[in-house]
Amino acid sequence: MTLSRRAVLAAMAGGALAGCAGPQSTVDRSASVTGSPSTSAAIATGTSTPGSSPSATAPSASRAVTRADIVARYGHAVPHTWGFDAPAVVHALPTTRRVIALTFDACGGPGGSGYDRALIDFLRRREIPATLFINSRWIDANPAIFRRLAAEPLFEIANHGTRHRPLSVTGRSAYGIPGTRSAAEVYDEISGNQTKLTRLLGTPPRFFRSGTAYCDDVAARIVTALGERFVSFSVNGDGGATFTPEQVRTTVAAAPGGSIVICHMNHPRGGTARGITAAVPQLLATGHSFTRLSDALH
């Protein structure tokens, strides 16, 4: 039976992005399934106030941005938003064509280091490209699997953080997960896994998504300063790996062109694989195609 939008919303509210949070997480109820993600948690509007501008000039482009650079530039900046929206955060593809970006998070840590082989094998069989946001802890738990995924042109590897923290300069939490507490910790969360991925891939990752996908506007600016683009989502495809297969199918199959869909590849016992396996043929039959983020965002 096809689920109503209300049913999908209710189910999603119970586990919005809990697939990254682990089984003991407290749920934040501000996420939405489609369209621009909710900004109900924003604490103000705008991007800056007097006194929040960087306290030092940008470092020379001839050298890497350091932790000290980030602290000097953003250590006293005051955030004005909290949630899924911030300036420069990407929520959708810049197209109205029937193109969809499937993205899958691998979060790592307690309750989150599994590998959904059925999901990945389906994408391989149908030659469906996808972007995989992988956390440092998941790589450590699955080194051989990571190497194989990284070697496949079908998949693109992106940065899902070092300790899987919401990206905050003030310690705000999401889904019961404490956020980073300062500009220095934001740097650590991004750059730790950035360095690991650069070493393993031979080139730095282009895209970043924080643990839970939450960030404030100052933290989002730090992502940009470190050479990556913060990518959120427009369709929450599996409710943090809590949706049933039918809920996943219904939600993903309804994704409009230009959507960035977030799902999870670290919970093989969830409904994600079966839901994606059912939704993708429906989307293909209606003229949709799929893309990696790097092939759509320039």
CSV table of C-alpha atoms in Angstrom, one decimal:
chain,number,residue,atom,x,y,z
A,1,MET,CA,0.0,0.0,0.0
A,2,THR,CA,1.4,3.4,-0.9
A,3,LEU,CA,2.1,5.5,2.1
A,4,SER,CA,0.7,9.0,2.4
A,5,ARG,CA,3.1,12.0,2.6
A,6,ARG,CA,1.9,12.4,6.2
A,7,ALA,CA,2.9,8.9,7.1
A,8,VAL,CA,6.3,9.3,5.5
A,9,LEU,CA,6.8,12.6,7.4
A,10,ALA,CA,5.8,11.0,10.7
A,11,ALA,CA,8.1,8.0,10.2
A,12,MET,CA,11.0,10.3,9.2
A,13,ALA,CA,10.5,12.5,12.3
A,14,GLY,CA,11.1,9.4,14.4
A,15,GLY,CA,14.6,8.8,12.9
A,16,ALA,CA,15.5,11.6,10.6
A,17,LEU,CA,19.2,11.0,10.3
A,18,ALA,CA,19.6,8.5,13.1
A,19,GLY,CA,21.5,6.1,10.9
A,20,CYS,CA,24.5,8.2,11.7
A,21,ALA,CA,23.6,8.7,15.3
A,22,GLY,CA,23.5,5.2,16.6
A,23,PRO,CA,20.8,3.4,18.5
A,24,GLN,CA,20.8,5.5,21.7
A,25,SER,CA,20.4,8.9,20.0
A,26,THR,CA,17.8,11.5,20.9
A,27,VAL,CA,15.9,12.6,17.8
A,28,ASP,CA,15.7,16.1,16.6
A,29,ARG,CA,12.4,16.7,14.8
A,30,SER,CA,13.2,19.6,12.5
A,31,ALA,CA,14.1,17.7,9.3
A,32,SER,CA,11.8,17.5,6.2
A,33,VAL,CA,11.5,14.9,3.6
A,34,THR,CA,11.5,16.9,0.4
A,35,GLY,CA,12.2,20.5,-0.7
A,36,SER,CA,14.6,22.8,1.0
A,37,PRO,CA,15.5,21.3,4.4
A,38,SER,CA,13.9,22.8,7.5
A,39,THR,CA,15.3,25.9,9.0
A,40,SER,CA,13.1,25.9,12.1
A,41,ALA,CA,16.2,25.5,14.2
A,42,ALA,CA,17.8,28.7,12.8
A,43,ILE,CA,18.6,31.1,15.6
A,44,ALA,CA,18.6,34.2,13.4
A,45,THR,CA,18.7,35.2,9.8
A,46,GLY,CA,21.5,36.8,7.7
A,47,THR,CA,25.1,35.8,7.4
A,48,SER,CA,27.0,38.3,9.5
A,49,THR,CA,26.9,41.0,12.2
A,50,PRO,CA,29.3,43.6,13.3
A,51,GLY,CA,32.3,41.9,14.9
A,52,SER,CA,31.8,38.6,13.1
A,53,SER,CA,34.0,39.2,10.2
A,54,PRO,CA,37.3,37.3,9.9
A,55,SER,CA,39.9,38.7,12.2
A,56,ALA,CA,42.8,38.1,9.8
A,57,THR,CA,43.3,38.2,6.1
A,58,ALA,CA,43.2,35.0,4.1
A,59,PRO,CA,46.4,33.0,4.0
A,60,SER,CA,48.4,32.9,0.8
A,61,ALA,CA,47.0,30.5,-1.8
A,62,SER,CA,50.5,29.1,-2.1
A,63,ARG,CA,50.2,27.2,1.2
A,64,ALA,CA,47.6,25.1,2.9
A,65,VAL,CA,45.1,26.6,5.3
A,66,THR,CA,46.2,25.7,8.8
A,67,ARG,CA,44.4,25.2,12.1
A,68,ALA,CA,45.9,28.5,13.2
A,69,ASP,CA,44.6,30.3,10.1
A,70,ILE,CA,41.1,29.0,10.8
A,71,VAL,CA,41.2,30.0,14.5
A,72,ALA,CA,42.5,33.5,13.5
A,73,ARG,CA,39.8,34.0,10.9
A,74,TYR,CA,36.8,32.4,12.6
A,75,GLY,CA,37.6,32.0,16.2
A,76,HIS,CA,35.5,35.0,17.3
A,77,ALA,CA,32.8,34.8,14.6
A,78,VAL,CA,29.3,34.5,15.9
A,79,PRO,CA,26.9,32.0,14.1
A,80,HIS,CA,23.4,33.1,13.1
A,81,THR,CA,21.9,29.8,11.9
A,82,TRP,CA,21.7,26.2,13.0
A,83,GLY,CA,20.2,23.4,10.9
A,84,PHE,CA,20.4,22.2,7.3
A,85,ASP,CA,20.6,25.7,5.8
A,86,ALA,CA,23.6,28.0,5.6
A,87,PRO,CA,25.1,30.2,2.9
A,88,ALA,CA,27.0,28.1,0.4
A,89,VAL,CA,25.4,24.8,1.5
A,90,VAL,CA,24.2,22.9,-1.5
A,91,HIS,CA,20.8,21.2,-1.3
A,92,ALA,CA,20.0,20.4,-4.9
A,93,LEU,CA,21.5,20.1,-8.3
A,94,PRO,CA,21.5,23.2,-10.6
A,95,THR,CA,19.1,21.6,-13.1
A,96,THR,CA,15.4,21.2,-13.8
A,97,ARG,CA,16.0,18.1,-15.8
A,98,ARG,CA,15.2,14.6,-14.6
A,99,VAL,CA,18.6,14.0,-13.0
A,100,ILE,CA,19.0,12.8,-9.4
A,101,ALA,CA,22.1,12.5,-7.2
A,102,LEU,CA,22.0,9.5,-4.9
A,103,THR,CA,24.3,10.0,-1.9
A,104,PHE,CA,25.0,7.4,0.7
A,105,ASP,CA,26.5,8.1,4.1
A,106,ALA,CA,28.8,5.6,5.9
A,107,CYS,CA,29.0,7.0,9.4
A,108,GLY,CA,31.2,4.6,11.4
A,109,GLY,CA,31.5,4.3,15.1
A,110,PRO,CA,29.3,2.4,17.5
A,111,GLY,CA,26.3,1.0,15.7
A,112,GLY,CA,27.4,2.5,12.4
A,113,SER,CA,30.3,0.6,10.8
A,114,GLY,CA,28.3,-2.0,8.9
A,115,TYR,CA,28.4,-2.4,5.1
A,116,ASP,CA,25.2,-2.8,3.0
A,117,ARG,CA,26.6,-5.1,0.4
A,118,ALA,CA,23.2,-5.7,-1.2
A,119,LEU,CA,22.8,-2.0,-1.8
A,120,ILE,CA,26.2,-1.5,-3.4
A,121,ASP,CA,25.9,-4.6,-5.5
A,122,PHE,CA,22.6,-3.4,-6.9
A,123,LEU,CA,24.1,-0.1,-7.9
A,124,ARG,CA,26.9,-2.0,-9.6
A,125,ARG,CA,24.6,-4.3,-11.5
A,126,ARG,CA,22.4,-1.4,-12.7
A,127,GLU,CA,25.4,0.9,-13.2
A,128,ILE,CA,23.9,3.6,-11.1
A,129,PRO,CA,26.5,6.2,-10.1
A,130,ALA,CA,26.5,7.6,-6.6
A,131,THR,CA,28.4,9.7,-4.2
A,132,LEU,CA,29.5,8.0,-1.0
A,133,PHE,CA,30.1,10.2,2.1
A,134,ILE,CA,32.5,8.2,4.2
A,135,ASN,CA,33.5,8.9,7.8
A,136,SER,CA,37.1,8.2,9.0
A,137,ARG,CA,35.9,5.6,11.5
A,138,TRP,CA,34.1,3.6,8.8
A,139,ILE,CA,37.3,3.5,6.7
A,140,ASP,CA,39.2,2.2,9.6
A,141,ALA,CA,36.6,-0.5,10.2
A,142,ASN,CA,36.4,-1.5,6.5
A,143,PRO,CA,39.7,-0.8,4.8
A,144,ALA,CA,39.5,-3.5,2.1
A,145,ILE,CA,35.9,-2.5,1.2
A,146,PHE,CA,36.9,1.1,1.1
A,147,ARG,CA,39.8,0.4,-1.3
A,148,ARG,CA,37.5,-1.4,-3.7
A,149,LEU,CA,34.8,1.4,-3.6
A,150,ALA,CA,37.5,4.1,-4.1
A,151,ALA,CA,38.8,2.3,-7.2
A,152,GLU,CA,35.4,2.1,-9.0
A,153,PRO,CA,34.6,5.0,-11.3
A,154,LEU,CA,30.9,4.5,-10.7
A,155,PHE,CA,31.3,5.8,-7.2
A,156,GLU,CA,32.7,9.1,-5.9
A,157,ILE,CA,34.1,9.3,-2.4
A,158,ALA,CA,33.3,12.4,-0.3
A,159,ASN,CA,34.2,13.5,3.2
A,160,HIS,CA,31.8,12.6,6.1
A,161,GLY,CA,34.0,13.9,8.8
A,162,THR,CA,36.5,12.5,11.3
A,163,ARG,CA,34.4,11.8,14.4
A,164,HIS,CA,31.0,12.3,12.8
A,165,ARG,CA,30.1,15.5,14.6
A,166,PRO,CA,27.5,18.1,13.8
A,167,LEU,CA,29.4,21.1,12.6
A,168,SER,CA,29.1,23.9,15.2
A,169,VAL,CA,31.5,26.5,16.6
A,170,THR,CA,29.5,26.6,19.9
A,171,GLY,CA,28.9,22.9,20.7
A,172,ARG,CA,25.3,22.6,19.6
A,173,SER,CA,24.1,19.1,19.3
A,174,ALA,CA,21.8,17.3,16.8
A,175,TYR,CA,20.0,13.9,17.4
A,176,GLY,CA,21.8,13.6,20.7
A,177,ILE,CA,25.3,13.9,19.2
A,178,PRO,CA,27.4,16.8,20.6
A,179,GLY,CA,28.7,19.1,18.0
A,180,THR,CA,32.1,20.5,17.6
A,181,ARG,CA,32.7,23.3,20.1
A,182,SER,CA,34.9,25.8,18.3
A,183,ALA,CA,36.4,26.9,15.0
A,184,ALA,CA,39.5,24.7,15.9
A,185,GLU,CA,37.3,21.6,16.4
A,186,VAL,CA,35.5,22.3,13.2
A,187,TYR,CA,38.9,22.4,11.5
A,188,ASP,CA,39.8,19.0,13.1
A,189,GLU,CA,36.5,17.4,12.1
A,190,ILE,CA,36.9,18.4,8.4
A,191,SER,CA,40.7,18.2,8.0
A,192,GLY,CA,41.3,14.9,9.8
A,193,ASN,CA,39.3,12.9,7.3
A,194,GLN,CA,40.3,15.2,4.5
A,195,THR,CA,43.9,14.3,5.1
A,196,LYS,CA,43.1,10.6,5.3
A,197,LEU,CA,41.1,10.6,2.1
A,198,THR,CA,43.7,12.7,0.2
A,199,ARG,CA,46.3,10.1,1.2
A,200,LEU,CA,44.2,7.2,0.2
A,201,LEU,CA,42.7,8.6,-3.0
A,202,GLY,CA,45.6,10.7,-4.2
A,203,THR,CA,43.5,13.8,-4.5
A,204,PRO,CA,41.5,15.7,-1.9
A,205,PRO,CA,37.7,15.2,-1.7
A,206,ARG,CA,35.5,17.9,-3.2
A,207,PHE,CA,32.5,17.5,-1.0
A,208,PHE,CA,31.8,17.4,2.7
A,209,ARG,CA,28.7,16.5,4.8
A,210,SER,CA,28.8,16.7,8.6
A,211,GLY,CA,27.6,14.1,10.9
A,212,THR,CA,23.7,14.5,11.0
A,213,ALA,CA,24.1,17.1,8.1
A,214,TYR,CA,23.7,19.9,10.7
A,215,CYS,CA,25.9,23.0,10.6
A,216,ASP,CA,26.0,26.6,11.5
A,217,ASP,CA,26.9,29.3,9.1
A,218,VAL,CA,30.4,29.9,10.5
A,219,ALA,CA,31.2,26.2,10.3
A,220,ALA,CA,29.9,26.2,6.7
A,221,ARG,CA,32.3,29.0,5.8
A,222,ILE,CA,35.2,27.0,7.3
A,223,VAL,CA,34.3,24.0,5.0
A,224,THR,CA,34.6,26.4,2.1
A,225,ALA,CA,37.9,27.8,3.4
A,226,LEU,CA,39.3,24.3,3.5
A,227,GLY,CA,38.5,23.8,-0.2
A,228,GLU,CA,35.4,21.6,0.0
A,229,ARG,CA,31.7,22.2,-0.6
A,230,PHE,CA,29.2,21.4,2.0
A,231,VAL,CA,26.4,19.2,0.5
A,232,SER,CA,23.2,18.7,2.4
A,233,PHE,CA,20.1,17.1,0.8
A,234,SER,CA,16.7,17.8,-0.6
A,235,VAL,CA,15.2,14.3,-0.1
A,236,ASN,CA,15.7,12.3,3.1
A,237,GLY,CA,15.5,8.9,1.4
A,238,ASP,CA,15.7,6.5,4.3
A,239,GLY,CA,15.1,8.5,7.5
A,240,GLY,CA,18.5,7.8,8.9
A,241,ALA,CA,18.2,4.1,8.0
A,242,THR,CA,14.9,3.8,10.0
A,243,PHE,CA,12.5,3.6,7.1
A,244,THR,CA,10.9,0.4,5.9
A,245,PRO,CA,11.6,-0.7,2.4
A,246,GLU,CA,8.2,0.6,1.3
A,247,GLN,CA,8.9,4.0,2.9
A,248,VAL,CA,12.2,4.2,1.1
A,249,ARG,CA,10.7,3.2,-2.2
A,250,THR,CA,7.8,5.7,-1.9
A,251,THR,CA,10.1,8.6,-0.8
A,252,VAL,CA,12.9,8.1,-3.3
A,253,ALA,CA,10.6,7.3,-6.2
A,254,ALA,CA,8.9,10.6,-5.7
A,255,ALA,CA,12.1,12.6,-5.8
A,256,PRO,CA,11.8,15.4,-8.4
A,257,GLY,CA,14.5,16.2,-11.0
A,258,GLY,CA,17.5,18.0,-9.4
A,259,SER,CA,17.1,16.2,-6.1
A,260,ILE,CA,20.0,15.3,-3.9
A,261,VAL,CA,18.9,12.2,-2.0
A,262,ILE,CA,20.5,11.2,1.3
A,263,CYS,CA,20.5,7.5,2.4
A,264,HIS,CA,22.8,5.3,4.3
A,265,MET,CA,25.1,2.4,3.3
A,266,ASN,CA,26.2,1.4,6.8
A,267,HIS,CA,23.0,-0.4,8.0
A,268,PRO,CA,22.6,-3.6,6.0
A,269,ARG,CA,19.7,-4.7,8.2
A,270,GLY,CA,17.6,-1.6,7.4
A,271,GLY,CA,15.2,-1.1,4.6
A,272,THR,CA,17.5,1.0,2.4
A,273,ALA,CA,18.7,-1.6,-0.1
A,274,ARG,CA,15.3,-3.1,-0.8
A,275,GLY,CA,13.7,0.3,-1.0
A,276,ILE,CA,16.4,1.6,-3.4
A,277,THR,CA,16.2,-1.6,-5.5
A,278,ALA,CA,12.5,-0.9,-6.0
A,279,ALA,CA,12.7,2.9,-6.5
A,280,VAL,CA,15.5,3.1,-9.0
A,281,PRO,CA,13.7,1.1,-11.7
A,282,GLN,CA,10.6,3.3,-11.3
A,283,LEU,CA,12.6,6.4,-11.7
A,284,LEU,CA,14.4,5.0,-14.8
A,285,ALA,CA,11.1,4.1,-16.3
A,286,THR,CA,9.9,7.7,-16.0
A,287,GLY,CA,12.9,9.1,-17.8
A,288,HIS,CA,15.1,9.9,-14.8
A,289,SER,CA,18.9,9.4,-14.7
A,290,PHE,CA,21.5,9.5,-12.0
A,291,THR,CA,24.7,11.4,-11.5
A,292,ARG,CA,27.6,11.7,-9.1
A,293,LEU,CA,27.8,15.1,-7.5
A,294,SER,CA,31.1,16.0,-9.2
A,295,ASP,CA,29.5,15.4,-12.6
A,296,ALA,CA,26.7,17.9,-11.8
A,297,LEU,CA,28.2,20.5,-9.5
A,298,HIS,CA,30.9,22.6,-11.1
